């Protein structure tokens, strides 16, 4: 197993973050030095052939260069490399835990533990884009209202299934998770089985633009900005009246374009909405509630 490390100038932060998000899931991680803000791009790959292929894939999108990459052998098993980056995290009564730390988890009274083994799928909450969605869902639905048990939920780009699993614990009635990647669907099914045995979640391999004409009380879409913009009209049409839409996967500098595209569609349908933007580091999420 090989570890590839490349130092990058801090000016590449947004570009590198964007590439990693678009090629996710991948075996790259980006670290930033707290003082200098300089970056290290680090990847763990099974062998030289795979490392070269992944470097080429990243380089194709990247305006800097990865020529100075250092390569070292590491002896940990490749299958478990992703486990180094996922640490438990908590928000208002929910703890998101790696499945492999289940035996050391403590049950704190009413707190709910959500267990995830992301494998190669995206979605542990370590990434700001997932965290923004999870926190927004908990803020809006955490104090259960009696009506939520009639609500349905759509998770677009479900990845590991983390947000659908959270939606189940929040009390949604019917939950639909879609992803265009079959591995994500298999991983979502596996993760829901780690948490409960229930039939109110359906995971389906589907691209967002092929969504059928159902409508939902709450939709969360953590995909990249260009996909959100292209599907703005579709997403608004999938919302029930008074529905909530949470858009994530948006770099701060893309927020204006995303917001313009969605506002244009809302205006064209004459829909009034409450809107709110929340941010973590260089990422933000936009929240819409139809009124
Ligand atoms: C950033 S991950 C989000 C995973 C999870 N929902 C979370 O918040 O952590 C984006 C997911 O969207 C999926 N995806 C990308 N484009 C898509 C599309 N056009 N239709 C459906 N899924 C898509 C990817 O396969 C990936 O699993």
PDB file of C-alpha atoms and ligand atoms in Angstrom:
ATOM      1  CA  UNK A   1       0.000   0.000   0.000  1.00  0.00           C
ATOM      2  CA  UNK A   2       1.324   3.459  -0.941  1.00  0.00           C
ATOM      3  CA  UNK A   3       0.918   6.868   0.639  1.00  0.00           C
ATOM      4  CA  UNK A   4       1.196   9.801  -1.784  1.00  0.00           C
ATOM      5  CA  UNK A   5       1.836  13.268  -0.327  1.00  0.00           C
ATOM      6  CA  UNK A   6       1.983  16.564  -2.221  1.00  0.00           C
ATOM      7  CA  UNK A   7       2.462  20.034  -0.731  1.00  0.00           C
ATOM      8  CA  UNK A   8       0.241  22.679  -2.324  1.00  0.00           C
ATOM      9  CA  UNK A   9       0.194  26.439  -1.945  1.00  0.00           C
ATOM     10  CA  UNK A  10      -2.709  27.801   0.129  1.00  0.00           C
ATOM     11  CA  UNK A  11      -4.102  29.588  -2.959  1.00  0.00           C
ATOM     12  CA  UNK A  12      -5.261  26.167  -4.233  1.00  0.00           C
ATOM     13  CA  UNK A  13      -7.597  25.508  -1.272  1.00  0.00           C
ATOM     14  CA  UNK A  14     -10.935  26.136  -3.016  1.00  0.00           C
ATOM     15  CA  UNK A  15      -9.896  24.519  -6.265  1.00  0.00           C
ATOM     16  CA  UNK A  16      -8.595  21.382  -4.536  1.00  0.00           C
ATOM     17  CA  UNK A  17     -11.658  21.157  -2.244  1.00  0.00           C
ATOM     18  CA  UNK A  18     -13.919  21.436  -5.273  1.00  0.00           C
ATOM     19  CA  UNK A  19     -12.087  18.695  -7.179  1.00  0.00           C
ATOM     20  CA  UNK A  20     -12.178  16.342  -4.183  1.00  0.00           C
ATOM     21  CA  UNK A  21     -15.891  16.912  -3.758  1.00  0.00           C
ATOM     22  CA  UNK A  22     -16.574  16.275  -7.437  1.00  0.00           C
ATOM     23  CA  UNK A  23     -14.509  13.089  -7.655  1.00  0.00           C
ATOM     24  CA  UNK A  24     -15.815  11.771  -4.301  1.00  0.00           C
ATOM     25  CA  UNK A  25     -15.603   9.104  -3.121  1.00  0.00           C
ATOM     26  CA  UNK A  26     -11.840   9.034  -3.463  1.00  0.00           C
ATOM     27  CA  UNK A  27      -8.847   8.096  -1.352  1.00  0.00           C
ATOM     28  CA  UNK A  28      -7.520  11.636  -1.193  1.00  0.00           C
ATOM     29  CA  UNK A  29      -7.652  13.893   1.867  1.00  0.00           C
ATOM     30  CA  UNK A  30      -6.686  17.548   2.029  1.00  0.00           C
ATOM     31  CA  UNK A  31      -5.009  18.950   5.143  1.00  0.00           C
ATOM     32  CA  UNK A  32      -4.353  22.604   5.882  1.00  0.00           C
ATOM     33  CA  UNK A  33      -1.597  23.865   8.198  1.00  0.00           C
ATOM     34  CA  UNK A  34      -3.313  25.982  10.870  1.00  0.00           C
ATOM     35  CA  UNK A  35      -0.590  28.635  10.937  1.00  0.00           C
ATOM     36  CA  UNK A  36       0.656  28.920   7.357  1.00  0.00           C
ATOM     37  CA  UNK A  37      -2.582  27.667   5.722  1.00  0.00           C
ATOM     38  CA  UNK A  38      -0.401  25.730   3.290  1.00  0.00           C
ATOM     39  CA  UNK A  39      -1.924  22.473   2.135  1.00  0.00           C
ATOM     40  CA  UNK A  40      -0.981  18.834   1.960  1.00  0.00           C
ATOM     41  CA  UNK A  41      -2.882  16.540  -0.370  1.00  0.00           C
ATOM     42  CA  UNK A  42      -2.567  12.978   0.860  1.00  0.00           C
ATOM     43  CA  UNK A  43      -3.824   9.768  -0.708  1.00  0.00           C
ATOM     44  CA  UNK A  44      -3.536   6.099   0.179  1.00  0.00           C
ATOM     45  CA  UNK A  45      -3.585   3.679  -2.754  1.00  0.00           C
ATOM     46  CA  UNK A  46      -3.257  -0.057  -3.199  1.00  0.00           C
ATOM     47  CA  UNK A  47      -0.314   0.074  -5.649  1.00  0.00           C
ATOM     48  CA  UNK A  48       1.715   2.277  -8.000  1.00  0.00           C
ATOM     49  CA  UNK A  49      -0.615   1.737 -10.964  1.00  0.00           C
ATOM     50  CA  UNK A  50      -3.642   2.902  -8.988  1.00  0.00           C
ATOM     51  CA  UNK A  51      -1.715   5.833  -7.463  1.00  0.00           C
ATOM     52  CA  UNK A  52      -0.583   7.005 -10.930  1.00  0.00           C
ATOM     53  CA  UNK A  53      -4.131   6.716 -12.249  1.00  0.00           C
ATOM     54  CA  UNK A  54      -5.579   8.727  -9.332  1.00  0.00           C
ATOM     55  CA  UNK A  55      -2.852  11.386  -9.608  1.00  0.00           C
ATOM     56  CA  UNK A  56      -3.638  11.747 -13.320  1.00  0.00           C
ATOM     57  CA  UNK A  57      -7.373  12.011 -12.610  1.00  0.00           C
ATOM     58  CA  UNK A  58      -6.802  14.792 -10.051  1.00  0.00           C
ATOM     59  CA  UNK A  59      -4.232  16.549 -12.252  1.00  0.00           C
ATOM     60  CA  UNK A  60      -6.674  16.673 -15.172  1.00  0.00           C
ATOM     61  CA  UNK A  61      -8.936  19.036 -13.182  1.00  0.00           C
ATOM     62  CA  UNK A  62      -6.157  20.888 -11.341  1.00  0.00           C
ATOM     63  CA  UNK A  63      -4.399  24.065 -12.492  1.00  0.00           C
ATOM     64  CA  UNK A  64      -1.383  23.542 -10.182  1.00  0.00           C
ATOM     65  CA  UNK A  65       0.899  20.558 -10.505  1.00  0.00           C
ATOM     66  CA  UNK A  66       1.418  17.367  -8.581  1.00  0.00           C
ATOM     67  CA  UNK A  67       4.908  16.633  -9.926  1.00  0.00           C
ATOM     68  CA  UNK A  68       6.563  16.883  -6.496  1.00  0.00           C
ATOM     69  CA  UNK A  69       4.493  14.072  -4.975  1.00  0.00           C
ATOM     70  CA  UNK A  70       6.400  11.945  -2.457  1.00  0.00           C
ATOM     71  CA  UNK A  71       5.629   8.226  -2.322  1.00  0.00           C
ATOM     72  CA  UNK A  72       6.085   5.997   0.719  1.00  0.00           C
ATOM     73  CA  UNK A  73       5.071   2.431   1.578  1.00  0.00           C
ATOM     74  CA  UNK A  74       2.701   1.919   4.479  1.00  0.00           C
ATOM     75  CA  UNK A  75       1.839  -1.389   6.012  1.00  0.00           C
ATOM     76  CA  UNK A  76      -1.745  -0.903   7.236  1.00  0.00           C
ATOM     77  CA  UNK A  77      -4.336  -2.909   5.351  1.00  0.00           C
ATOM     78  CA  UNK A  78      -5.733  -0.936   2.402  1.00  0.00           C
ATOM     79  CA  UNK A  79      -9.339  -1.874   3.155  1.00  0.00           C
ATOM     80  CA  UNK A  80      -9.144  -0.079   6.497  1.00  0.00           C
ATOM     81  CA  UNK A  81      -7.324   3.098   5.423  1.00  0.00           C
ATOM     82  CA  UNK A  82     -10.539   5.170   5.320  1.00  0.00           C
ATOM     83  CA  UNK A  83     -11.151   4.427   8.991  1.00  0.00           C
ATOM     84  CA  UNK A  84      -8.402   6.826  10.150  1.00  0.00           C
ATOM     85  CA  UNK A  85     -10.417   9.898   9.207  1.00  0.00           C
ATOM     86  CA  UNK A  86     -13.817   9.164  10.752  1.00  0.00           C
ATOM     87  CA  UNK A  87     -14.093  10.201  14.407  1.00  0.00           C
ATOM     88  CA  UNK A  88     -17.367  10.270  16.404  1.00  0.00           C
ATOM     89  CA  UNK A  89     -19.174  13.612  16.476  1.00  0.00           C
ATOM     90  CA  UNK A  90     -22.260  14.897  18.292  1.00  0.00           C
ATOM     91  CA  UNK A  91     -25.001  17.421  17.675  1.00  0.00           C
ATOM     92  CA  UNK A  92     -27.971  18.092  19.968  1.00  0.00           C
ATOM     93  CA  UNK A  93     -28.625  14.566  21.200  1.00  0.00           C
ATOM     94  CA  UNK A  94     -27.360  12.670  18.125  1.00  0.00           C
ATOM     95  CA  UNK A  95     -23.956  10.982  18.052  1.00  0.00           C
ATOM     96  CA  UNK A  96     -22.561   9.823  14.724  1.00  0.00           C
ATOM     97  CA  UNK A  97     -20.202   6.917  15.363  1.00  0.00           C
ATOM     98  CA  UNK A  98     -17.957   4.715  13.249  1.00  0.00           C
ATOM     99  CA  UNK A  99     -19.436   1.208  13.315  1.00  0.00           C
ATOM    100  CA  UNK A 100     -16.049  -0.185  14.413  1.00  0.00           C
ATOM    101  CA  UNK A 101     -16.286   1.878  17.636  1.00  0.00           C
ATOM    102  CA  UNK A 102     -19.721   0.478  18.522  1.00  0.00           C
ATOM    103  CA  UNK A 103     -18.374  -1.644  21.390  1.00  0.00           C
ATOM    104  CA  UNK A 104     -16.902   1.433  23.095  1.00  0.00           C
ATOM    105  CA  UNK A 105     -19.986   3.613  22.557  1.00  0.00           C
ATOM    106  CA  UNK A 106     -21.775   4.867  25.658  1.00  0.00           C
ATOM    107  CA  UNK A 107     -25.527   5.192  25.774  1.00  0.00           C
ATOM    108  CA  UNK A 108     -26.202   8.656  27.241  1.00  0.00           C
ATOM    109  CA  UNK A 109     -29.824   8.470  28.317  1.00  0.00           C
ATOM    110  CA  UNK A 110     -32.023   9.753  25.491  1.00  0.00           C
ATOM    111  CA  UNK A 111     -29.130  10.375  23.071  1.00  0.00           C
ATOM    112  CA  UNK A 112     -29.329   8.502  19.782  1.00  0.00           C
ATOM    113  CA  UNK A 113     -26.236   6.798  18.389  1.00  0.00           C
ATOM    114  CA  UNK A 114     -26.101   6.523  14.597  1.00  0.00           C
ATOM    115  CA  UNK A 115     -23.573   3.934  13.396  1.00  0.00           C
ATOM    116  CA  UNK A 116     -21.949   4.326   9.980  1.00  0.00           C
ATOM    117  CA  UNK A 117     -19.360   2.330   8.080  1.00  0.00           C
ATOM    118  CA  UNK A 118     -18.942   4.441   4.920  1.00  0.00           C
ATOM    119  CA  UNK A 119     -16.654   2.015   3.076  1.00  0.00           C
ATOM    120  CA  UNK A 120     -15.947   3.863  -0.164  1.00  0.00           C
ATOM    121  CA  UNK A 121     -19.137   5.967  -0.017  1.00  0.00           C
ATOM    122  CA  UNK A 122     -19.281   9.638   0.994  1.00  0.00           C
ATOM    123  CA  UNK A 123     -20.963  10.571   4.261  1.00  0.00           C
ATOM    124  CA  UNK A 124     -19.581  10.390   7.791  1.00  0.00           C
ATOM    125  CA  UNK A 125     -20.236  13.995   8.791  1.00  0.00           C
ATOM    126  CA  UNK A 126     -16.512  14.701   8.829  1.00  0.00           C
ATOM    127  CA  UNK A 127     -17.084  16.811   5.720  1.00  0.00           C
ATOM    128  CA  UNK A 128     -18.680  20.235   6.186  1.00  0.00           C
ATOM    129  CA  UNK A 129     -21.295  19.614   3.468  1.00  0.00           C
ATOM    130  CA  UNK A 130     -22.785  16.618   5.320  1.00  0.00           C
ATOM    131  CA  UNK A 131     -22.508  18.335   8.690  1.00  0.00           C
ATOM    132  CA  UNK A 132     -24.425  21.398   7.442  1.00  0.00           C
ATOM    133  CA  UNK A 133     -27.304  19.170   6.241  1.00  0.00           C
ATOM    134  CA  UNK A 134     -27.416  17.052   9.397  1.00  0.00           C
ATOM    135  CA  UNK A 135     -27.417  20.098  11.678  1.00  0.00           C
ATOM    136  CA  UNK A 136     -30.102  21.831   9.647  1.00  0.00           C
ATOM    137  CA  UNK A 137     -32.325  18.706   9.777  1.00  0.00           C
ATOM    138  CA  UNK A 138     -31.843  18.374  13.531  1.00  0.00           C
ATOM    139  CA  UNK A 139     -32.491  22.104  14.093  1.00  0.00           C
ATOM    140  CA  UNK A 140     -35.704  21.952  12.072  1.00  0.00           C
ATOM    141  CA  UNK A 141     -37.113  18.563  13.061  1.00  0.00           C
ATOM    142  CA  UNK A 142     -35.237  17.626  16.259  1.00  0.00           C
ATOM    143  CA  UNK A 143     -38.005  18.754  18.560  1.00  0.00           C
ATOM    144  CA  UNK A 144     -40.542  16.342  17.159  1.00  0.00           C
ATOM    145  CA  UNK A 145     -43.781  17.913  16.070  1.00  0.00           C
ATOM    146  CA  UNK A 146     -46.693  15.497  15.880  1.00  0.00           C
ATOM    147  CA  UNK A 147     -47.052  16.090  12.121  1.00  0.00           C
ATOM    148  CA  UNK A 148     -43.590  14.757  11.186  1.00  0.00           C
ATOM    149  CA  UNK A 149     -44.914  11.190  11.411  1.00  0.00           C
ATOM    150  CA  UNK A 150     -46.947  11.963   8.244  1.00  0.00           C
ATOM    151  CA  UNK A 151     -44.010  13.564   6.430  1.00  0.00           C
ATOM    152  CA  UNK A 152     -41.942  12.037   3.669  1.00  0.00           C
ATOM    153  CA  UNK A 153     -38.262  12.742   2.974  1.00  0.00           C
ATOM    154  CA  UNK A 154     -36.040  12.632  -0.107  1.00  0.00           C
ATOM    155  CA  UNK A 155     -32.242  12.285   0.159  1.00  0.00           C
ATOM    156  CA  UNK A 156     -30.663  13.135  -3.213  1.00  0.00           C
ATOM    157  CA  UNK A 157     -27.135  11.723  -3.503  1.00  0.00           C
ATOM    158  CA  UNK A 158     -27.528   9.584  -0.380  1.00  0.00           C
ATOM    159  CA  UNK A 159     -23.879   8.350  -0.329  1.00  0.00           C
ATOM    160  CA  UNK A 160     -23.506   6.337   2.892  1.00  0.00           C
ATOM    161  CA  UNK A 161     -27.195   6.903   3.707  1.00  0.00           C
ATOM    162  CA  UNK A 162     -26.302   8.988   6.759  1.00  0.00           C
ATOM    163  CA  UNK A 163     -28.983  11.666   6.200  1.00  0.00           C
ATOM    164  CA  UNK A 164     -31.728   9.121   5.455  1.00  0.00           C
ATOM    165  CA  UNK A 165     -30.843   7.249   8.638  1.00  0.00           C
ATOM    166  CA  UNK A 166     -30.982  10.516  10.578  1.00  0.00           C
ATOM    167  CA  UNK A 167     -34.373  11.264   8.951  1.00  0.00           C
ATOM    168  CA  UNK A 168     -35.679   7.914  10.244  1.00  0.00           C
ATOM    169  CA  UNK A 169     -34.637   8.797  13.803  1.00  0.00           C
ATOM    170  CA  UNK A 170     -36.152  12.275  13.458  1.00  0.00           C
ATOM    171  CA  UNK A 171     -39.485  10.564  12.836  1.00  0.00           C
ATOM    172  CA  UNK A 172     -40.162  10.903   9.095  1.00  0.00           C
ATOM    173  CA  UNK A 173     -42.713   8.432   7.828  1.00  0.00           C
ATOM    174  CA  UNK A 174     -41.468   7.485   4.339  1.00  0.00           C
ATOM    175  CA  UNK A 175     -37.835   8.005   3.333  1.00  0.00           C
ATOM    176  CA  UNK A 176     -36.466   7.749  -0.197  1.00  0.00           C
ATOM    177  CA  UNK A 177     -32.684   7.848  -0.806  1.00  0.00           C
ATOM    178  CA  UNK A 178     -31.350   8.019  -4.360  1.00  0.00           C
ATOM    179  CA  UNK A 179     -27.813   7.961  -5.746  1.00  0.00           C
ATOM    180  CA  UNK A 180     -26.447   7.418  -9.245  1.00  0.00           C
ATOM    181  CA  UNK A 181     -23.704   5.178  -7.834  1.00  0.00           C
ATOM    182  CA  UNK A 182     -24.639   1.538  -7.128  1.00  0.00           C
ATOM    183  CA  UNK A 183     -21.899   1.285  -4.447  1.00  0.00           C
ATOM    184  CA  UNK A 184     -23.521   4.136  -2.541  1.00  0.00           C
ATOM    185  CA  UNK A 185     -26.891   2.345  -2.649  1.00  0.00           C
ATOM    186  CA  UNK A 186     -25.364  -0.897  -1.353  1.00  0.00           C
ATOM    187  CA  UNK A 187     -23.530   1.025   1.389  1.00  0.00           C
ATOM    188  CA  UNK A 188     -26.720   2.919   2.374  1.00  0.00           C
ATOM    189  CA  UNK A 189     -28.603  -0.387   2.699  1.00  0.00           C
ATOM    190  CA  UNK A 190     -25.785  -1.807   4.801  1.00  0.00           C
ATOM    191  CA  UNK A 191     -25.654   1.261   7.066  1.00  0.00           C
ATOM    192  CA  UNK A 192     -29.384   1.313   7.660  1.00  0.00           C
ATOM    193  CA  UNK A 193     -29.171  -2.373   8.627  1.00  0.00           C
ATOM    194  CA  UNK A 194     -26.487  -1.425  11.175  1.00  0.00           C
ATOM    195  CA  UNK A 195     -28.976   0.879  12.882  1.00  0.00           C
ATOM    196  CA  UNK A 196     -32.439  -0.632  12.607  1.00  0.00           C
ATOM    197  CA  UNK A 197     -34.630  -3.126  10.931  1.00  0.00           C
ATOM    198  CA  UNK A 198     -37.340  -1.234   9.173  1.00  0.00           C
ATOM    199  CA  UNK A 199     -39.128  -0.887   5.919  1.00  0.00           C
ATOM    200  CA  UNK A 200     -39.834   2.835   5.720  1.00  0.00           C
ATOM    201  CA  UNK A 201     -36.589   3.618   3.844  1.00  0.00           C
ATOM    202  CA  UNK A 202     -36.168   2.871   0.162  1.00  0.00           C
ATOM    203  CA  UNK A 203     -32.738   3.302  -1.443  1.00  0.00           C
ATOM    204  CA  UNK A 204     -32.696   3.377  -5.221  1.00  0.00           C
ATOM    205  CA  UNK A 205     -30.047   3.777  -7.911  1.00  0.00           C
ATOM    206  CA  UNK A 206     -31.325   6.802  -9.765  1.00  0.00           C
ATOM    207  CA  UNK A 207     -29.944  10.006 -11.226  1.00  0.00           C
ATOM    208  CA  UNK A 208     -31.596  13.159  -9.923  1.00  0.00           C
ATOM    209  CA  UNK A 209     -32.781  14.184 -13.397  1.00  0.00           C
ATOM    210  CA  UNK A 210     -34.729  10.900 -13.722  1.00  0.00           C
ATOM    211  CA  UNK A 211     -36.735  11.442 -10.517  1.00  0.00           C
ATOM    212  CA  UNK A 212     -40.398  10.626 -10.966  1.00  0.00           C
ATOM    213  CA  UNK A 213     -43.204  12.994 -10.118  1.00  0.00           C
ATOM    214  CA  UNK A 214     -43.634  12.372  -6.390  1.00  0.00           C
ATOM    215  CA  UNK A 215     -43.631  15.255  -3.938  1.00  0.00           C
ATOM    216  CA  UNK A 216     -41.899  15.468  -0.560  1.00  0.00           C
ATOM    217  CA  UNK A 217     -42.189  17.434   2.676  1.00  0.00           C
ATOM    218  CA  UNK A 218     -38.421  17.639   3.008  1.00  0.00           C
ATOM    219  CA  UNK A 219     -35.652  17.248   0.434  1.00  0.00           C
ATOM    220  CA  UNK A 220     -31.946  17.313   1.111  1.00  0.00           C
ATOM    221  CA  UNK A 221     -29.489  17.440  -1.792  1.00  0.00           C
ATOM    222  CA  UNK A 222     -25.774  17.368  -1.004  1.00  0.00           C
ATOM    223  CA  UNK A 223     -24.398  17.291  -4.562  1.00  0.00           C
ATOM    224  CA  UNK A 224     -22.142  19.725  -6.356  1.00  0.00           C
ATOM    225  CA  UNK A 225     -23.416  23.179  -7.351  1.00  0.00           C
ATOM    226  CA  UNK A 226     -23.568  22.624 -11.116  1.00  0.00           C
ATOM    227  CA  UNK A 227     -25.860  19.590 -10.631  1.00  0.00           C
ATOM    228  CA  UNK A 228     -28.060  21.609  -8.255  1.00  0.00           C
ATOM    229  CA  UNK A 229     -28.325  24.497 -10.719  1.00  0.00           C
ATOM    230  CA  UNK A 230     -29.126  22.201 -13.656  1.00  0.00           C
ATOM    231  CA  UNK A 231     -31.914  20.537 -11.652  1.00  0.00           C
ATOM    232  CA  UNK A 232     -33.313  23.622  -9.875  1.00  0.00           C
ATOM    233  CA  UNK A 233     -36.699  23.401 -11.522  1.00  0.00           C
ATOM    234  CA  UNK A 234     -36.983  19.651 -10.896  1.00  0.00           C
ATOM    235  CA  UNK A 235     -36.115  20.043  -7.189  1.00  0.00           C
ATOM    236  CA  UNK A 236     -38.650  22.813  -6.624  1.00  0.00           C
ATOM    237  CA  UNK A 237     -41.358  20.744  -8.378  1.00  0.00           C
ATOM    238  CA  UNK A 238     -40.619  17.818  -6.040  1.00  0.00           C
ATOM    239  CA  UNK A 239     -41.494  19.927  -2.971  1.00  0.00           C
ATOM    240  CA  UNK A 240     -44.918  19.795  -1.315  1.00  0.00           C
ATOM    241  CA  UNK A 241     -46.438  23.076  -0.183  1.00  0.00           C
ATOM    242  CA  UNK A 242     -44.726  24.244   3.024  1.00  0.00           C
ATOM    243  CA  UNK A 243     -41.916  21.856   2.148  1.00  0.00           C
ATOM    244  CA  UNK A 244     -38.287  22.341   3.126  1.00  0.00           C
ATOM    245  CA  UNK A 245     -35.355  22.049   0.705  1.00  0.00           C
ATOM    246  CA  UNK A 246     -31.756  21.927   1.926  1.00  0.00           C
ATOM    247  CA  UNK A 247     -29.061  22.382  -0.719  1.00  0.00           C
ATOM    248  CA  UNK A 248     -25.453  21.569   0.114  1.00  0.00           C
ATOM    249  CA  UNK A 249     -22.155  20.847  -1.651  1.00  0.00           C
ATOM    250  CA  UNK A 250     -21.812  24.552  -2.401  1.00  0.00           C
ATOM    251  CA  UNK A 251     -18.526  26.439  -2.086  1.00  0.00           C
ATOM    252  CA  UNK A 252     -19.050  29.935  -0.635  1.00  0.00           C
ATOM    253  CA  UNK A 253     -18.210  31.625  -3.938  1.00  0.00           C
ATOM    254  CA  UNK A 254     -20.830  29.485  -5.772  1.00  0.00           C
ATOM    255  CA  UNK A 255     -23.681  30.416  -3.379  1.00  0.00           C
ATOM    256  CA  UNK A 256     -24.813  33.443  -5.369  1.00  0.00           C
ATOM    257  CA  UNK A 257     -25.195  31.469  -8.612  1.00  0.00           C
ATOM    258  CA  UNK A 258     -27.080  28.639  -6.883  1.00  0.00           C
ATOM    259  CA  UNK A 259     -29.330  31.074  -5.098  1.00  0.00           C
ATOM    260  CA  UNK A 260     -30.050  33.022  -8.324  1.00  0.00           C
ATOM    261  CA  UNK A 261     -30.989  29.828 -10.186  1.00  0.00           C
ATOM    262  CA  UNK A 262     -33.390  28.673  -7.450  1.00  0.00           C
ATOM    263  CA  UNK A 263     -34.922  32.119  -6.913  1.00  0.00           C
ATOM    264  CA  UNK A 264     -35.586  32.404 -10.635  1.00  0.00           C
ATOM    265  CA  UNK A 265     -37.519  29.115 -10.559  1.00  0.00           C
ATOM    266  CA  UNK A 266     -39.390  30.077  -7.368  1.00  0.00           C
ATOM    267  CA  UNK A 267     -40.381  33.407  -8.965  1.00  0.00           C
ATOM    268  CA  UNK A 268     -41.509  31.725 -12.180  1.00  0.00           C
ATOM    269  CA  UNK A 269     -43.894  29.505 -10.154  1.00  0.00           C
ATOM    270  CA  UNK A 270     -44.921  32.443  -7.967  1.00  0.00           C
ATOM    271  CA  UNK A 271     -43.768  30.542  -4.874  1.00  0.00           C
ATOM    272  CA  UNK A 272     -42.928  32.531  -1.754  1.00  0.00           C
ATOM    273  CA  UNK A 273     -40.214  31.127   0.490  1.00  0.00           C
ATOM    274  CA  UNK A 274     -38.167  31.731   3.627  1.00  0.00           C
ATOM    275  CA  UNK A 275     -34.441  31.342   2.921  1.00  0.00           C
ATOM    276  CA  UNK A 276     -31.367  31.022   5.009  1.00  0.00           C
ATOM    277  CA  UNK A 277     -27.689  30.415   4.334  1.00  0.00           C
ATOM    278  CA  UNK A 278     -25.344  28.673   6.768  1.00  0.00           C
ATOM    279  CA  UNK A 279     -21.617  28.187   6.313  1.00  0.00           C
ATOM    280  CA  UNK A 280     -18.734  26.141   7.663  1.00  0.00           C
ATOM    281  CA  UNK A 281     -15.231  27.008   6.486  1.00  0.00           C
ATOM    282  CA  UNK A 282     -15.366  27.374   2.691  1.00  0.00           C
ATOM    283  CA  UNK A 283     -18.663  25.463   2.313  1.00  0.00           C
ATOM    284  CA  UNK A 284     -22.244  26.609   2.674  1.00  0.00           C
ATOM    285  CA  UNK A 285     -25.783  25.233   2.565  1.00  0.00           C
ATOM    286  CA  UNK A 286     -28.918  27.045   1.454  1.00  0.00           C
ATOM    287  CA  UNK A 287     -32.228  26.373   3.172  1.00  0.00           C
ATOM    288  CA  UNK A 288     -35.629  27.083   1.560  1.00  0.00           C
ATOM    289  CA  UNK A 289     -39.040  26.744   3.146  1.00  0.00           C
ATOM    290  CA  UNK A 290     -42.083  27.269   0.939  1.00  0.00           C
ATOM    291  CA  UNK A 291     -44.658  29.492   2.633  1.00  0.00           C
TER     292      UNK A 291
HETATM  293  C1  LIG B   1     -21.252  14.625  -1.426  1.00  0.00           C
HETATM  294  S1  LIG B   1     -21.969  13.064  -1.569  1.00  0.00           S
HETATM  295  C2  LIG B   1     -23.264  13.235  -0.349  1.00  0.00           C
HETATM  296  C3  LIG B   1     -23.465  11.983   0.472  1.00  0.00           C
HETATM  297  C4  LIG B   1     -24.392  12.149   1.667  1.00  0.00           C
HETATM  298  N1  LIG B   1     -25.721  12.534   1.278  1.00  0.00           N
HETATM  299  C5  LIG B   1     -23.828  13.187   2.611  1.00  0.00           C
HETATM  300  O1  LIG B   1     -24.454  14.245   2.786  1.00  0.00           O
HETATM  301  O2  LIG B   1     -22.753  12.951   3.157  1.00  0.00           O
HETATM  302  C6  LIG B   1     -22.792  13.219  -3.098  1.00  0.00           C
HETATM  303  C7  LIG B   1     -23.440  11.939  -3.585  1.00  0.00           C
HETATM  304  O3  LIG B   1     -24.221  12.298  -4.717  1.00  0.00           O
HETATM  305  C8  LIG B   1     -24.117  11.274  -5.691  1.00  0.00           C
HETATM  306  N2  LIG B   1     -24.442  11.940  -6.967  1.00  0.00           N
HETATM  307  C9  LIG B   1     -23.672  12.768  -7.716  1.00  0.00           C
HETATM  308  N3  LIG B   1     -24.341  13.192  -8.800  1.00  0.00           N
HETATM  309  C10 LIG B   1     -25.580  12.624  -8.735  1.00  0.00           C
HETATM  310  C11 LIG B   1     -26.739  12.666  -9.569  1.00  0.00           C
HETATM  311  N4  LIG B   1     -26.741  13.402 -10.691  1.00  0.00           N
HETATM  312  N5  LIG B   1     -27.832  11.952  -9.221  1.00  0.00           N
HETATM  313  C12 LIG B   1     -27.834  11.207  -8.081  1.00  0.00           C
HETATM  314  N6  LIG B   1     -26.761  11.118  -7.254  1.00  0.00           N
HETATM  315  C13 LIG B   1     -25.651  11.819  -7.569  1.00  0.00           C
HETATM  316  C14 LIG B   1     -22.688  10.776  -5.554  1.00  0.00           C
HETATM  317  O4  LIG B   1     -22.569   9.452  -6.040  1.00  0.00           O
HETATM  318  C15 LIG B   1     -22.458  10.873  -4.048  1.00  0.00           C
HETATM  319  O5  LIG B   1     -22.754   9.663  -3.387  1.00  0.00           O
END
